[in-house]
């Protein structure tokens, strides 16, 4: 059983070929699944990279792999694969899409009304 924020075995099987390519030469890589779980922990908890628990390995390794995967499009390929699979299984409602539902209140001054009790324009 996976811990909170960690990728279950079924999820790992879907994407392991994208994030964990076969390595033939060089120094052995850190466990890609553990690195991905560390990235999920940071993204879900909102903590700073340096506050990453030691069980995931050095924070600098996790951060570097995050940057590499972001820059080379690995995360985009993972999302595309998951999207295609969920769509094939009929688990995505294509009529409903939401990016962000955050509402931000503007101040009175942003609409040109000025501050309460402030000097009036003459």
XYZ file of C-alpha atoms in Angstrom, residues 97-104:
8
model
C -13.199 21.297 -18.021
C -11.922 23.538 -15.252
C -8.466 24.985 -14.899
C -8.853 27.104 -11.778
C -11.862 28.292 -9.854
C -10.125 30.787 -7.613
C -11.905 34.094 -7.023
C -9.806 37.122 -6.124
